[in-house]
């Protein structure tokens, strides 16, 4: 089966600019996650979707971050305006039903804010 | 919320030796514990997982043990090979909660 697709792979922007990341999960996976992985740390959940509804966005900095999953398939994560501390790898993952089956992660988008 | 601690942060072993990575968790409600391997430039890849009703699980050279009373679990890699070199993350979750809480990672280097 095809994996989780993410684009772009890399992005460099100046602070206060905006940026968007795209994710296409594994076909049929109802649950989609966005994680932020700062260099040298483990991934941290930003937002979780079940189909096109938000299940958990308690760790999403809503003043600058937004995410949507239209039609319950693809998802976009946006940052506006970006700060230096947003430099990280943004990982998208999907799972079939519950986490007990394990996630599949994409390769991530490495964001550098200068 | 859940807090997962992972040790050591770096680990170097000779090829053929064993490697052990340990994690502790804080939330007694957690009942699913996966381990992920992350290679440079790639996303984390699930290598093995264990549920709370099991004390140990093996898959070829990889094994995971779980002590629910002490709230810790460990990854054991035997007969290490250079391709085992990567960053390994433990994680914990509750049934139905879906989101994973990750440890801080262990950079394993296998020296040929």
CSV table of C-alpha atoms in Angstrom, one decimal:
chain,number,residue,atom,x,y,z
A,1,UNK,CA,0.0,0.0,0.0
A,2,UNK,CA,1.1,3.5,-0.7
A,3,UNK,CA,2.4,5.4,2.4
A,4,UNK,CA,1.5,8.8,3.8
A,5,UNK,CA,2.5,11.5,1.3
A,6,UNK,CA,3.6,14.9,2.5
A,7,UNK,CA,4.8,18.0,0.6
A,8,UNK,CA,6.9,19.9,0.4
A,9,UNK,CA,9.9,18.1,1.9
A,10,UNK,CA,11.7,21.3,2.8
A,11,UNK,CA,10.7,24.9,3.3
A,12,UNK,CA,12.6,28.0,4.3
A,13,UNK,CA,10.7,31.2,5.1
A,14,UNK,CA,11.3,34.4,6.9
A,15,UNK,CA,9.7,35.1,10.2
A,16,UNK,CA,6.2,36.6,10.0
A,17,UNK,CA,5.6,34.9,6.6
A,18,UNK,CA,3.0,32.2,6.1
A,19,UNK,CA,3.5,28.6,5.1
A,20,UNK,CA,1.3,25.6,4.3
A,21,UNK,CA,1.9,21.9,4.4
A,22,UNK,CA,-0.1,19.2,2.7
A,23,UNK,CA,-0.7,15.6,3.7
A,24,UNK,CA,-2.4,12.7,1.9
A,25,UNK,CA,-3.0,9.7,4.3
A,26,UNK,CA,-3.1,6.1,3.5
A,27,UNK,CA,-6.3,5.3,1.6
A,28,UNK,CA,-9.1,4.3,4.0
A,29,UNK,CA,-7.4,5.6,7.1
A,30,UNK,CA,-10.0,7.6,9.0
A,31,UNK,CA,-7.7,9.1,11.5
A,32,UNK,CA,-5.1,11.7,10.6
A,33,UNK,CA,-2.6,13.4,12.9
A,34,UNK,CA,-0.2,16.3,12.6
A,35,UNK,CA,2.9,16.2,14.9
A,36,UNK,CA,5.6,18.7,15.4
A,37,UNK,CA,9.2,17.4,15.9
A,38,UNK,CA,11.7,19.9,17.1
A,39,UNK,CA,15.3,18.9,16.5
A,40,UNK,CA,16.5,16.4,19.2
A,41,UNK,CA,13.0,15.8,20.6
A,42,UNK,CA,10.2,13.3,20.2
A,43,UNK,CA,7.2,14.2,18.1
A,44,UNK,CA,4.4,16.2,19.8
A,45,UNK,CA,0.8,16.1,18.7
A,46,UNK,CA,-0.6,19.3,17.3
A,47,UNK,CA,-4.0,18.1,16.0
A,48,UNK,CA,-6.0,14.9,15.4
A,49,UNK,CA,-8.8,14.4,12.9
A,50,UNK,CA,-11.3,11.6,12.7
A,51,UNK,CA,-12.7,11.7,9.2
A,52,UNK,CA,-13.2,15.5,8.7
A,53,UNK,CA,-13.8,16.3,12.4
A,54,UNK,CA,-11.3,17.5,14.9
A,55,UNK,CA,-10.8,15.1,17.8
A,56,UNK,CA,-8.0,16.9,19.7
A,57,UNK,CA,-6.4,20.3,19.0
A,58,UNK,CA,-5.6,21.1,22.6
A,59,UNK,CA,-1.8,21.6,21.8
A,60,UNK,CA,-2.3,23.6,18.6
A,61,UNK,CA,-1.3,27.2,18.9
A,62,UNK,CA,-4.5,28.5,17.5
A,63,UNK,CA,-3.3,32.1,17.3
A,64,UNK,CA,-1.0,31.1,14.4
A,65,UNK,CA,-1.6,27.5,13.4
A,66,UNK,CA,-4.7,26.2,11.6
A,67,UNK,CA,-5.5,22.9,10.0
A,68,UNK,CA,-8.3,21.4,8.0
A,69,UNK,CA,-9.2,18.1,6.5
A,70,UNK,CA,-11.8,18.6,3.8
A,71,UNK,CA,-13.8,15.6,2.7
A,72,UNK,CA,-12.1,13.5,5.3
A,73,UNK,CA,-9.1,12.7,3.1
A,74,UNK,CA,-6.2,15.2,2.5
A,75,UNK,CA,-5.2,17.7,5.1
A,76,UNK,CA,-3.4,21.0,5.2
A,77,UNK,CA,-1.6,22.6,8.1
A,78,UNK,CA,-0.9,26.3,8.0
A,79,UNK,CA,1.2,28.7,10.0
A,80,UNK,CA,0.6,32.4,9.8
A,81,UNK,CA,2.6,34.3,10.9
A,82,UNK,CA,5.6,32.0,11.5
A,83,UNK,CA,8.0,32.5,14.4
A,84,UNK,CA,11.6,31.3,14.7
A,85,UNK,CA,10.6,28.7,17.3
A,86,UNK,CA,8.3,27.1,14.6
A,87,UNK,CA,11.4,25.6,13.0
A,88,UNK,CA,10.8,21.9,13.1
A,89,UNK,CA,9.8,18.9,11.1
A,90,UNK,CA,6.1,18.6,10.7
A,91,UNK,CA,5.0,15.0,10.5
A,92,UNK,CA,1.7,13.7,9.3
A,93,UNK,CA,0.5,10.3,10.3
A,94,UNK,CA,-2.6,8.2,9.7
A,95,UNK,CA,-4.2,5.1,11.3
A,96,UNK,CA,-7.1,2.9,10.4
A,97,UNK,CA,-9.3,2.9,13.4
A,98,UNK,CA,-7.5,3.3,16.7
A,99,UNK,CA,-3.9,3.7,17.6
A,100,UNK,CA,-3.8,0.0,18.7
A,101,UNK,CA,-3.0,-0.8,15.1
A,102,UNK,CA,-0.2,1.7,15.0
A,103,UNK,CA,0.4,4.8,13.1
A,104,UNK,CA,2.1,5.2,9.7
A,105,UNK,CA,4.1,8.4,9.4
A,106,UNK,CA,5.0,10.4,6.4
A,107,UNK,CA,8.6,11.6,5.8
A,108,UNK,CA,7.7,15.0,7.1
A,109,UNK,CA,8.3,18.6,6.0
A,110,UNK,CA,11.3,20.3,7.4
A,111,UNK,CA,10.5,24.0,8.1
A,112,UNK,CA,13.3,26.5,8.7
A,113,UNK,CA,12.2,30.0,9.8
A,114,UNK,CA,14.9,32.6,9.5
B,1,UNK,CA,-1.3,14.3,30.8
B,2,UNK,CA,1.1,11.4,30.1
B,3,UNK,CA,4.8,11.9,30.5
B,4,UNK,CA,7.2,9.5,28.9
B,5,UNK,CA,10.9,9.5,29.8
B,6,UNK,CA,13.5,7.6,27.8
B,7,UNK,CA,17.1,6.6,28.6
B,8,UNK,CA,19.8,6.7,27.5
B,9,UNK,CA,19.8,9.6,25.0
B,10,UNK,CA,22.8,8.1,23.1
B,11,UNK,CA,24.0,4.5,23.0
B,12,UNK,CA,27.0,3.0,21.1
B,13,UNK,CA,27.5,-0.7,20.8
B,14,UNK,CA,29.8,-3.0,18.9
B,15,UNK,CA,28.3,-4.9,16.1
B,16,UNK,CA,26.9,-8.2,17.4
B,17,UNK,CA,26.3,-6.9,20.9
B,18,UNK,CA,22.9,-6.2,22.4
B,19,UNK,CA,21.3,-2.8,23.0
B,20,UNK,CA,18.7,-2.0,25.6
B,21,UNK,CA,16.6,1.2,25.7
B,22,UNK,CA,14.4,2.0,28.7
B,23,UNK,CA,11.2,4.1,29.1
B,24,UNK,CA,9.0,5.0,32.0
B,25,UNK,CA,5.5,6.5,31.8
B,26,UNK,CA,3.4,8.3,34.3
B,27,UNK,CA,-0.3,7.6,33.4
B,28,UNK,CA,-1.5,4.3,34.7
B,29,UNK,CA,-4.3,4.4,32.2
B,30,UNK,CA,-1.8,4.0,29.3
B,31,UNK,CA,-2.1,0.5,27.8
B,32,UNK,CA,-0.5,0.6,24.4
B,33,UNK,CA,3.3,1.0,24.0
B,34,UNK,CA,4.8,1.2,20.5
B,35,UNK,CA,8.5,1.6,19.5
B,36,UNK,CA,9.5,3.6,16.5
B,37,UNK,CA,12.8,3.8,14.5
B,38,UNK,CA,13.6,7.0,12.8
B,39,UNK,CA,16.3,7.2,10.2
B,40,UNK,CA,17.8,10.4,8.9
B,41,UNK,CA,15.4,12.4,6.8
B,42,UNK,CA,12.5,9.9,7.3
B,43,UNK,CA,9.4,9.7,9.4
B,44,UNK,CA,9.3,7.3,12.4
B,45,UNK,CA,8.6,3.7,11.5
B,46,UNK,CA,6.8,1.3,13.8
B,47,UNK,CA,9.1,-1.6,14.7
B,48,UNK,CA,7.2,-3.3,17.5
B,49,UNK,CA,4.4,-2.7,20.0
B,50,UNK,CA,3.0,-4.2,23.1
B,51,UNK,CA,-0.3,-4.0,24.9
B,52,UNK,CA,-0.8,-4.0,28.6
B,53,UNK,CA,-2.2,-7.5,28.8
B,54,UNK,CA,1.2,-8.9,27.6
B,55,UNK,CA,4.5,-8.8,29.5
B,56,UNK,CA,6.9,-9.5,26.6
B,57,UNK,CA,6.8,-9.7,22.8
B,58,UNK,CA,9.5,-10.8,20.4
B,59,UNK,CA,10.0,-10.3,16.7
B,60,UNK,CA,13.2,-11.8,15.4
B,61,UNK,CA,16.1,-9.8,17.0
B,62,UNK,CA,13.8,-7.3,18.6
B,63,UNK,CA,11.9,-7.7,21.9
B,64,UNK,CA,9.9,-5.4,24.2
B,65,UNK,CA,9.2,-6.0,27.9
B,66,UNK,CA,6.5,-4.3,29.9
B,67,UNK,CA,6.2,-3.9,33.7
B,68,UNK,CA,2.9,-2.2,34.4
B,69,UNK,CA,3.4,-2.2,38.1
B,70,UNK,CA,6.6,-0.2,37.8
B,71,UNK,CA,5.3,1.7,34.7
B,72,UNK,CA,8.3,1.0,32.6
B,73,UNK,CA,9.0,-0.8,29.3
B,74,UNK,CA,12.1,-1.6,27.4
B,75,UNK,CA,13.3,-2.3,23.9
B,76,UNK,CA,16.0,-5.1,23.5
B,77,UNK,CA,17.9,-5.5,20.2
B,78,UNK,CA,20.1,-8.5,20.0
B,79,UNK,CA,22.9,-9.2,17.5
B,80,UNK,CA,23.0,-5.6,16.5
B,81,UNK,CA,23.9,-4.7,12.9
B,82,UNK,CA,25.1,-1.4,11.4
B,83,UNK,CA,21.7,-0.9,9.8
B,84,UNK,CA,20.2,-0.8,13.3
B,85,UNK,CA,21.8,2.6,13.7
B,86,UNK,CA,19.0,5.2,14.0
B,87,UNK,CA,17.0,7.2,16.6
B,88,UNK,CA,14.6,5.1,18.5
B,89,UNK,CA,11.5,6.5,20.2
B,90,UNK,CA,9.2,4.9,22.7
B,91,UNK,CA,5.6,6.0,23.1
B,92,UNK,CA,2.5,5.5,25.2
B,93,UNK,CA,-1.2,5.8,24.6
B,94,UNK,CA,-4.6,4.9,26.0
B,95,UNK,CA,-7.1,2.8,24.2
B,96,UNK,CA,-9.5,5.1,22.4
B,97,UNK,CA,-7.4,8.3,23.0
B,98,UNK,CA,-5.4,7.6,19.9
B,99,UNK,CA,-2.7,10.3,20.3
B,100,UNK,CA,0.7,9.0,21.2
B,101,UNK,CA,3.0,10.5,23.8
B,102,UNK,CA,6.6,10.1,22.7
B,103,UNK,CA,9.9,9.8,24.7
B,104,UNK,CA,12.8,12.1,23.8
B,105,UNK,CA,14.6,9.5,21.7
B,106,UNK,CA,17.7,7.4,21.8
B,107,UNK,CA,20.4,7.7,19.2
B,108,UNK,CA,21.8,4.2,18.7
B,109,UNK,CA,25.1,3.8,16.9
B,110,UNK,CA,26.3,0.3,16.0
B,111,UNK,CA,30.0,0.2,15.4
B,112,UNK,CA,31.2,-2.3,12.7
